[in-house]
Amino acid sequence: MRYRFLAEAHRRPVWSEGAQEVTRSSLVGTSSTETVIVGGGLSGLWTAFWLTEYSPGVLVHIVEAERIGHGASGRNGGWLSSLLPVSLTDLSFSIGEDRTVAVQTTMFEAVNEVVDLCLRHSIDADVAHGGSVSLIRGPAHEVRAQADIEDYRRFGFATHIAHLDRRHTAERVRVDNESVFRPDCAVIHPRRLVEALARLLEDRGVVIHENSRATSIGSGRVETPNGLLVANSVVDCREAYGARDSGRRVVPIQSSMIATEPLSPKIWERIGLFGREALSDYRRQIVYAQRTADDRLAFGGRGVGYSYGSRVRSSADFDDRVHSQLFESMVDLFPELRDTRITHRWGGPLGVPRDWTWTVDFDVHDRVGRMGGYVGDGVTSTYVAGRAMARLIMEGADDLALVGHRSPRWEPEPLRWIGINTANRLASMVDRQESAGRVGGVLSRVVDALIG
Ligand SMILES: Cc1cc2nc3c(=O)[nH]c(=O)nc-3n(C[C@H](O)[C@H](O)[C@H](O)COP(=O)(O)OP(=O)(O)OC[C@H]3O[C@@H](n4cnc5c(N)ncnc54)[C@H](O)[C@@H]3O)c2cc1C
């Protein structure tokens, strides 16, 4: 079925509505600075934030190919969560148990810190600290939910996760399911956060160049078509956009979103999310949602195919098939939204390392840093990673356990294309099987083997 909204919805993030946008000039000529940051997403902005926090007056330039927040940072689902993309058990296999506990503790604290920081700096990012609800919609979901709870318990985080029975779930979301509740999650308006951070940095003297694509990034210098920045330190914050230069450490994977028109109080009475809880469930092909401050439902998920050679294609932001599936998933959860108007649809690339574990890396000899690989959990991680990067630049060390983490390389093409796209298709098939009541089929294990 071809839905009308595919033709009628605005092809841009709902977050662009009412956002206070500023246009900044591009880099022209040659300048010297202490640190140049390539990429004006949250990685770059938080790195600049922490540099200026630790050393007021430090000279920092940011070069952004398009405009601030053009990438995932201005388009995401707005979950300011404490989630790491891998389970704690899996993370402990690569970095050890104590370090895993330390990273997760830092993530829990970071959610509160960003919420407080928004208050302290009068950043009006529509923050609501309502936790997250992951619905358990069948026996296969139950298995994954129990594994999550067990994972947190094993690492001493039992108070950070709770199994909610149907009654307690319905107090938050009007569905007839059990769920897993995590208190350490807020929702934010991504575009407002990015814009407010950029203005805060400019007040601190950071220079932001938009429409300034770095054509060469190396030790001590960054070139753009019309300019050159000479610097003591250089940080590459291109995330998914830098995948082709990452030596197969990261691949770009799309995430897609749709947003409804503002919904009436009567409809919200039937849906819930009274505390603006972030919402998802336990299917394989991830979906996520937030009730926005202006009472829309913004609903996202994955499913767009991976592009051969790790290319980022802007046409992938408007995948009719995936946007239709998102609409169907949303209506499946909330049938009262069947006739609701979808006003916006969009997508964006996120960076996925082979072991789904992000990194912050700074070479103290050539003074070039790289960070990213947050999969779909970068809103809080960028804050933590930016702080670590600032310390690495200023002091040459930081105790964050993911500093220097090296993911294994992704397979060369065409194996990479075959593997990722096969896993992508199988994940949707597993979801269909599981919604028919099957648990732990062969397909699910194949998906784990391909991407786990
Ligand atoms: C649709 C979607 C939903 C998501 N939902 C969530 C969520 O709810 N919660 C969560 O935690 N995470 C979410 N994520 C992931 C999260 O948004 C990202 O992990 C995070 O924003 C990454 O920030 P970044 O600054 O590292 O990268 P980006 O925001 O992608 O920034 C990279 C920037 O580099 C610029 N750039 C690229 N090449 C060059 C160049 N040569 N020169 C100069 N600049 C360049 C780009 O234009 C871009 O602005 C989502 C992602 C997407 C796409």
Coordinates of C-alpha atoms and ligand atoms in Angstrom, one line a residue:
M1 CA 0.0 0.0 0.0
R2 CA 1.3 3.5 -0.9
Y3 CA 0.5 6.0 1.9
R4 CA -0.5 9.5 1.1
F5 CA 2.0 10.9 3.6
L6 CA 4.9 9.7 1.5
A7 CA 4.1 12.4 -1.0
E8 CA 2.6 15.0 1.4
A9 CA 4.8 15.0 4.5
H10 CA 7.7 17.6 4.7
R11 CA 11.0 15.9 3.9
R12 CA 12.8 17.4 6.9
P13 CA 13.1 16.6 10.6
V14 CA 10.2 17.8 12.7
W15 CA 12.8 19.4 14.9
S16 CA 13.3 22.1 12.3
E17 CA 9.9 23.5 13.1
G18 CA 10.2 26.6 15.3
A19 CA 14.0 26.1 15.8
Q20 CA 16.0 29.3 16.1
E21 CA 18.5 29.0 13.3
V22 CA 21.5 31.1 12.7
T23 CA 23.5 31.0 9.5
R24 CA 27.3 31.2 9.9
S25 CA 29.9 32.2 7.4
S26 CA 32.3 29.8 5.8
L27 CA 36.1 29.5 6.3
V28 CA 38.0 31.8 4.0
G29 CA 41.8 32.3 4.1
T30 CA 44.3 31.0 6.5
S31 CA 44.1 31.2 10.3
S32 CA 45.9 29.7 13.3
T33 CA 44.2 28.2 16.3
E34 CA 44.8 25.8 19.2
T35 CA 42.3 23.1 18.3
V36 CA 40.3 22.6 15.1
I37 CA 37.3 20.3 15.2
V38 CA 35.9 18.8 12.0
G39 CA 32.2 18.2 12.2
G40 CA 29.5 20.3 13.9
G41 CA 27.5 17.6 15.5
L42 CA 27.3 16.8 19.2
S43 CA 30.8 15.2 19.2
G44 CA 32.3 18.3 18.0
L45 CA 30.2 20.7 20.1
W46 CA 30.7 18.8 23.3
T47 CA 34.5 18.6 22.7
A48 CA 34.5 22.3 22.2
F49 CA 32.3 22.8 25.3
W50 CA 34.7 20.8 27.5
L51 CA 37.8 22.5 26.1
T52 CA 36.3 25.9 26.9
E53 CA 35.1 24.7 30.3
Y54 CA 38.6 23.5 31.3
S55 CA 40.4 26.3 29.7
P56 CA 38.4 29.5 29.3
G57 CA 39.7 31.6 26.4
V58 CA 41.2 28.6 24.6
L59 CA 41.1 29.1 20.8
V60 CA 38.8 26.6 19.1
H61 CA 37.5 26.5 15.5
I62 CA 34.8 24.1 14.2
V63 CA 34.5 23.5 10.5
E64 CA 31.2 22.0 9.4
A65 CA 30.5 20.8 5.8
E66 CA 26.9 22.0 5.9
R67 CA 25.4 23.6 8.9
I68 CA 25.6 22.8 12.6
G69 CA 23.5 19.7 13.4
H70 CA 23.2 18.8 9.8
G71 CA 24.0 15.1 10.6
A72 CA 22.5 12.7 13.1
S73 CA 22.8 15.3 16.0
G74 CA 20.1 17.5 14.5
R75 CA 17.8 14.7 13.3
N76 CA 17.8 12.0 16.0
G77 CA 15.0 10.6 18.2
G78 CA 16.0 12.7 21.2
W79 CA 16.6 9.9 23.6
L80 CA 19.1 11.2 26.1
S81 CA 19.7 7.7 27.4
S82 CA 22.3 5.9 29.5
L83 CA 22.3 3.0 27.0
L84 CA 25.4 1.5 25.5
P85 CA 24.9 -0.2 22.1
V86 CA 26.1 -3.6 23.5
S87 CA 25.1 -5.5 26.6
L88 CA 27.3 -5.0 29.6
T89 CA 28.3 -8.7 29.4
D90 CA 29.5 -8.3 25.9
L91 CA 31.3 -5.1 26.7
S92 CA 33.1 -6.8 29.6
F93 CA 34.5 -9.4 27.3
S94 CA 36.4 -6.7 25.4
I95 CA 37.3 -4.2 28.2
G96 CA 36.9 -6.2 31.4
E97 CA 34.2 -6.1 34.2
D98 CA 35.5 -3.2 36.3
R99 CA 35.9 -0.9 33.3
T100 CA 32.4 -1.9 32.1
V101 CA 31.0 -0.9 35.5
A102 CA 32.9 2.4 35.3
V103 CA 31.6 3.2 31.8
Q104 CA 28.0 2.4 32.6
T105 CA 28.2 4.4 35.8
T106 CA 29.5 7.4 33.8
M107 CA 26.6 7.1 31.4
F108 CA 24.1 7.0 34.2
E109 CA 25.7 10.2 35.7
A110 CA 25.9 11.8 32.3
V111 CA 22.1 11.8 31.8
N112 CA 21.6 13.8 35.0
E113 CA 24.6 16.1 34.1
V114 CA 23.2 17.0 30.7
V115 CA 19.7 17.7 32.2
D116 CA 21.3 19.9 34.9
L117 CA 23.6 21.6 32.4
C118 CA 20.5 22.5 30.3
L119 CA 19.0 24.1 33.3
R120 CA 22.2 25.9 34.4
H121 CA 22.8 27.4 30.9
S122 CA 19.1 28.1 30.2
I123 CA 19.2 25.7 27.3
D124 CA 15.5 25.3 26.3
A125 CA 15.7 21.8 24.7
D126 CA 12.3 20.6 25.8
V127 CA 13.9 18.2 28.3
A128 CA 11.7 15.7 30.1
H129 CA 13.3 13.2 32.4
G130 CA 10.7 10.5 32.3
G131 CA 12.7 7.4 31.9
S132 CA 12.3 4.8 29.1
V133 CA 9.7 2.1 28.6
S134 CA 10.6 -1.0 26.4
L135 CA 7.4 -3.0 25.7
I136 CA 7.4 -6.8 25.9
R137 CA 5.1 -7.8 23.1
G138 CA 5.4 -11.6 23.1
P139 CA 7.5 -14.5 24.3
A140 CA 10.6 -13.7 22.3
H141 CA 10.6 -10.1 23.7
E142 CA 10.3 -11.6 27.2
V143 CA 13.5 -13.6 26.7
R144 CA 15.4 -10.4 25.6
A145 CA 13.9 -8.4 28.4
Q146 CA 14.9 -10.9 31.0
A147 CA 18.4 -11.0 29.5
D148 CA 18.6 -7.1 29.9
I149 CA 17.5 -7.3 33.5
E150 CA 19.9 -10.1 34.3
D151 CA 22.7 -8.1 32.6
Y152 CA 22.1 -5.0 34.8
R153 CA 21.8 -7.2 37.9
R154 CA 25.0 -9.0 37.2
F155 CA 26.9 -5.7 37.1
G156 CA 25.3 -4.3 40.3
F157 CA 22.8 -2.0 38.5
A158 CA 19.5 -3.6 39.6
T159 CA 18.1 -0.2 40.8
H160 CA 18.5 1.1 37.2
I161 CA 16.1 -1.3 35.6
A162 CA 12.6 -2.6 36.6
H163 CA 10.2 -5.1 35.1
L164 CA 6.7 -3.6 35.0
D165 CA 3.6 -5.7 35.0
R166 CA 0.7 -4.9 32.8
R167 CA -0.9 -2.6 35.3
H168 CA 2.2 -0.5 36.0
T169 CA 3.0 -0.4 32.3
A170 CA -0.5 0.9 31.5
E171 CA 0.0 3.7 34.0
R172 CA 2.7 5.0 31.6
V173 CA 1.7 3.6 28.2
R174 CA -1.9 2.6 27.4
V175 CA -1.1 -0.8 26.1
D176 CA -1.8 -4.3 27.3
N177 CA 1.8 -5.4 27.7
E178 CA 4.5 -5.9 30.3
S179 CA 7.6 -3.8 29.9
V180 CA 11.1 -2.9 31.1
F181 CA 11.5 0.6 32.7
R182 CA 14.8 2.4 32.9
P183 CA 14.8 5.6 35.0
D184 CA 18.1 6.9 33.5
C185 CA 16.7 8.4 30.3
A186 CA 15.3 11.8 29.3
V187 CA 14.0 13.1 26.0
I188 CA 15.2 16.3 24.4
H189 CA 14.6 18.4 21.3
P190 CA 17.8 17.6 19.3
R191 CA 17.9 20.7 17.1
R192 CA 17.4 23.1 20.0
L193 CA 20.1 21.4 22.0
V194 CA 22.5 21.7 19.1
E195 CA 21.7 25.3 18.3
A196 CA 21.8 26.4 22.0
L197 CA 25.2 24.6 22.5
A198 CA 26.6 26.4 19.4
R199 CA 25.4 29.8 20.7
L200 CA 26.9 29.0 24.1
L201 CA 30.2 28.1 22.5
E202 CA 30.2 31.3 20.3
D203 CA 29.7 33.3 23.5
R204 CA 32.8 31.6 24.8
G205 CA 34.8 32.7 21.7
V206 CA 34.6 29.4 19.7
V207 CA 34.6 30.2 16.0
I208 CA 32.1 28.1 13.9
H209 CA 32.4 27.9 10.1
E210 CA 29.5 26.5 8.2
N211 CA 29.5 25.4 4.6
S212 CA 33.1 24.5 5.1
R213 CA 33.8 20.9 4.1
A214 CA 37.2 19.7 5.2
T215 CA 39.0 18.3 2.1
S216 CA 42.1 17.4 4.0
I217 CA 42.4 16.5 7.7
G218 CA 45.9 15.9 9.0
S219 CA 48.4 16.6 11.7
G220 CA 48.4 20.4 12.5
R221 CA 46.1 21.4 9.6
V222 CA 42.7 21.2 8.1
E223 CA 41.9 22.4 4.6
T224 CA 38.6 23.5 3.1
P225 CA 37.9 24.6 -0.4
N226 CA 38.5 28.3 0.5
G227 CA 40.5 28.1 3.7
L228 CA 43.2 26.6 5.8
L229 CA 43.3 26.2 9.6
V230 CA 46.7 25.6 11.2
A231 CA 46.3 24.1 14.7
N232 CA 48.1 22.4 17.5
S233 CA 45.4 19.7 17.7
V234 CA 42.9 18.4 15.2
V235 CA 39.8 16.3 16.0
D236 CA 37.8 14.4 13.4
C237 CA 34.2 14.3 14.5
R238 CA 32.6 13.3 11.2
E239 CA 31.2 10.0 12.7
A240 CA 29.2 8.1 10.0
Y241 CA 30.4 10.6 7.4
G242 CA 34.0 9.6 8.0
A243 CA 33.3 5.9 7.6
R244 CA 35.2 5.7 4.2
D245 CA 38.3 7.1 5.8
S246 CA 38.0 4.9 9.0
G247 CA 40.0 1.9 7.7
R248 CA 36.9 -0.2 7.9
R249 CA 36.4 0.6 11.7
V250 CA 33.0 2.1 11.2
V251 CA 30.1 1.7 8.7
P252 CA 27.2 4.1 8.2
I253 CA 23.8 2.7 8.9
Q254 CA 20.6 4.7 8.4
S255 CA 18.0 5.3 11.0
S256 CA 14.6 6.8 9.8
M257 CA 11.9 8.8 11.4
I258 CA 8.3 10.0 10.9
A259 CA 6.3 12.5 13.1
T260 CA 2.6 13.0 13.5
E261 CA 0.7 16.3 13.6
P262 CA 0.2 17.5 17.2
L263 CA -2.3 15.1 18.8
S264 CA -5.3 16.0 20.8
P265 CA -5.5 15.5 24.6
K266 CA -8.2 12.9 23.9
I267 CA -5.8 10.8 21.8
W268 CA -3.0 11.2 24.4
E269 CA -5.4 10.0 27.0
R270 CA -5.6 6.8 25.0
I271 CA -1.8 6.5 24.3
G272 CA -0.3 7.7 27.6
L273 CA 3.4 8.7 27.8
F274 CA 2.2 11.1 30.5
G275 CA 5.7 11.7 31.7
R276 CA 7.0 11.9 28.1
E277 CA 8.8 8.6 28.6
A278 CA 11.0 7.4 25.7
L279 CA 9.3 4.4 24.2
S280 CA 10.5 1.3 22.4
D281 CA 10.0 -2.5 22.4
Y282 CA 12.1 -5.6 22.1
R283 CA 11.9 -6.4 18.4
R284 CA 15.1 -7.0 16.4
Q285 CA 14.6 -4.2 14.0
I286 CA 14.8 -1.4 16.5
V287 CA 12.0 1.1 16.9
Y288 CA 12.0 4.2 19.2
A289 CA 9.6 7.0 19.9
Q290 CA 9.1 10.2 21.9
R291 CA 6.1 12.3 22.7
T292 CA 7.4 15.8 21.8
A293 CA 6.8 18.9 23.8
D294 CA 4.3 20.0 21.2
D295 CA 2.4 16.7 21.6
R296 CA 3.4 14.9 18.4
L297 CA 4.6 11.4 18.3
A298 CA 8.0 11.1 16.7
F299 CA 8.6 7.5 15.7
G300 CA 11.8 6.0 14.4
G301 CA 13.5 2.8 13.4
R302 CA 16.0 1.1 11.2
G303 CA 15.6 -1.0 8.1
V304 CA 17.2 1.0 5.2
G305 CA 19.8 -1.1 3.3
Y306 CA 23.5 -0.5 3.7
S307 CA 25.1 1.2 0.7
Y308 CA 28.0 -0.5 -1.0
G309 CA 31.4 0.9 0.0
S310 CA 30.1 2.6 3.1
R311 CA 28.7 5.5 1.1
V312 CA 26.3 8.0 2.8
R313 CA 23.5 8.7 0.4
S314 CA 21.1 11.5 1.2
S315 CA 18.4 9.7 -0.9
A316 CA 18.4 7.1 1.9
D317 CA 16.9 9.6 4.2
F318 CA 13.6 9.2 2.4
D319 CA 13.1 5.5 2.0
D320 CA 9.4 4.9 1.2
R321 CA 9.4 1.3 2.2
V322 CA 10.9 2.0 5.7
H323 CA 8.8 5.1 6.3
S324 CA 5.7 3.0 5.4
Q325 CA 6.9 0.2 7.8
L326 CA 7.4 2.8 10.6
F327 CA 3.8 4.1 10.1
E328 CA 2.5 0.5 10.2
S329 CA 4.5 -0.3 13.4
M330 CA 3.2 2.9 15.0
V331 CA -0.4 2.0 14.1
D332 CA 0.1 -1.5 15.3
L333 CA 1.1 -0.1 18.7
F334 CA -1.5 2.6 18.8
P335 CA -4.4 1.8 16.4
E336 CA -6.0 5.2 17.2
L337 CA -3.3 6.8 15.1
R338 CA -4.5 5.1 11.9
D339 CA -6.0 8.3 10.5
T340 CA -3.5 10.7 11.9
R341 CA -1.6 12.9 9.6
I342 CA 2.2 12.3 9.2
T343 CA 3.6 15.8 8.8
H344 CA 7.4 15.0 8.5
R345 CA 9.6 12.2 7.5
W346 CA 13.4 12.0 7.4
G347 CA 16.4 9.9 8.2
G348 CA 20.1 10.1 8.8
P349 CA 23.3 8.1 9.1
L350 CA 24.9 6.7 12.3
G351 CA 28.3 5.1 12.7
V352 CA 28.5 1.5 13.6
P353 CA 31.8 -0.2 14.6
R354 CA 32.2 -4.0 14.1
D355 CA 31.9 -4.6 17.9
W356 CA 29.3 -1.9 18.4
T357 CA 31.6 -0.1 20.9
W358 CA 32.4 3.5 20.5
T359 CA 35.8 5.1 21.0
V360 CA 37.7 8.2 21.8
D361 CA 41.2 8.2 20.4
F362 CA 44.0 10.8 20.4
D363 CA 47.4 10.4 19.1
V364 CA 49.7 12.4 21.3
H365 CA 52.5 12.5 18.7
D366 CA 50.6 13.8 15.6
R367 CA 47.9 15.4 17.9
V368 CA 45.0 14.1 15.8
G369 CA 41.9 12.7 17.5
R370 CA 39.0 10.6 16.4
M371 CA 35.8 9.7 18.1
G372 CA 32.5 8.1 17.4
G373 CA 30.8 4.8 16.6
Y374 CA 27.9 5.3 19.0
V375 CA 25.4 3.3 16.9
G376 CA 22.0 4.7 17.9
D377 CA 23.0 5.9 21.4
G378 CA 25.1 9.0 20.7
V379 CA 23.2 11.8 22.3
T380 CA 24.6 11.1 25.8
S381 CA 27.7 9.3 24.7
T382 CA 28.9 12.3 22.7
Y383 CA 28.9 14.3 26.0
V384 CA 31.0 11.7 27.7
A385 CA 33.3 11.2 24.7
G386 CA 33.7 15.0 24.2
R387 CA 34.8 15.4 27.8
A388 CA 37.4 12.6 27.4
M389 CA 38.6 14.1 24.1
A390 CA 39.1 17.5 25.8
R391 CA 41.2 16.0 28.5
L392 CA 43.2 14.0 26.1
I393 CA 44.0 17.2 24.1
M394 CA 44.8 19.2 27.3
E395 CA 46.5 16.6 29.5
G396 CA 47.3 13.7 27.2
A397 CA 45.3 11.3 29.2
D398 CA 41.8 10.5 30.5
D399 CA 40.6 7.5 32.6
L400 CA 37.4 6.8 30.5
A401 CA 37.7 3.1 29.8
L402 CA 36.8 3.5 26.1
V403 CA 39.7 5.8 25.4
G404 CA 41.9 4.1 22.8
H405 CA 39.4 1.3 22.2
R406 CA 40.0 -0.3 18.8
S407 CA 37.1 -2.1 17.2
P408 CA 37.9 -5.0 14.8
R409 CA 37.7 -4.0 11.2
W410 CA 34.6 -4.7 9.2
E411 CA 35.0 -7.2 6.4
P412 CA 36.1 -5.9 3.0
E413 CA 33.5 -5.5 0.2
P414 CA 31.5 -7.3 -1.1
L415 CA 31.3 -9.4 2.1
R416 CA 30.4 -6.4 4.1
W417 CA 27.5 -5.4 1.9
I418 CA 26.2 -9.0 1.8
G419 CA 26.6 -9.6 5.5
I420 CA 25.0 -6.3 6.7
N421 CA 22.1 -6.4 4.2
T422 CA 21.4 -10.1 4.9
A423 CA 21.3 -9.4 8.6
N424 CA 19.0 -6.4 8.0
R425 CA 16.5 -8.5 6.0
L426 CA 16.7 -11.4 8.5
A427 CA 16.0 -9.0 11.4
S428 CA 12.7 -8.0 9.8
M429 CA 11.9 -11.7 9.1
V430 CA 12.7 -12.6 12.7
D431 CA 10.3 -9.9 13.9
R432 CA 7.5 -11.3 11.7
Q433 CA 8.1 -14.8 13.0
E434 CA 8.2 -13.6 16.6
S435 CA 5.0 -11.6 16.3
A436 CA 3.4 -14.9 15.3
G437 CA 4.6 -16.3 18.7
R438 CA 7.9 -18.1 17.7
V439 CA 10.9 -17.8 20.0
G440 CA 14.6 -18.3 19.4
G441 CA 14.5 -19.5 15.8
V442 CA 17.5 -20.3 13.6
L443 CA 17.1 -17.0 11.9
S444 CA 17.6 -15.1 15.1
R445 CA 20.9 -16.9 15.7
V446 CA 22.0 -16.2 12.2
V447 CA 21.4 -12.4 12.8
D448 CA 23.5 -12.6 15.9
A449 CA 26.2 -14.4 14.1
L450 CA 26.2 -11.8 11.3
I451 CA 26.2 -8.6 13.3
G452 CA 26.6 -9.6 16.9
Ligands
LIG1 C1 17.4 9.2 12.8 C2 18.3 9.0 13.9 C3 17.8 8.8 15.2 C4 18.7 8.7 16.3 N1 18.2 8.6 17.5 C5 19.0 8.7 18.6 C6 18.4 8.8 19.9 O1 17.2 8.9 20.1 N2 19.3 8.8 21.0 C7 20.7 8.7 20.8 O2 21.4 8.6 21.8 N3 21.2 8.6 19.5 C8 20.4 8.6 18.5 N4 20.9 8.6 17.2 C9 22.4 8.7 17.1 C10 22.9 10.0 17.4 O3 22.2 11.0 16.9 C11 24.4 10.1 16.9 O4 25.1 9.1 17.5 C12 25.1 11.4 17.3 O5 24.3 12.5 17.0 C13 26.4 11.5 16.6 O6 26.9 12.8 16.7 P1 28.2 13.2 16.0 O7 28.5 14.6 16.2 O8 29.3 12.2 16.3 O9 27.9 13.0 14.4 P2 26.9 13.8 13.5 O10 25.8 14.5 14.2 O11 26.6 13.0 12.3 O12 27.9 15.0 13.0 C14 28.9 14.8 12.0 C15 29.0 16.1 11.3 O13 30.1 16.1 10.5 C16 29.8 16.9 9.3 N5 30.8 16.5 8.3 C17 30.9 15.4 7.5 N6 31.9 15.4 6.7 C18 32.6 16.6 6.9 C19 33.7 17.3 6.4 N7 34.5 16.7 5.4 N8 34.0 18.5 6.8 C20 33.3 19.1 7.8 N9 32.2 18.5 8.3 C21 31.8 17.3 7.9 C22 28.4 16.5 9.0 O14 27.8 17.4 8.2 C23 27.8 16.4 10.4 O15 27.2 17.6 10.8 C24 20.1 8.7 16.1 C25 20.6 8.9 14.8 C26 19.8 9.0 13.7 C27 20.3 9.2 12.3

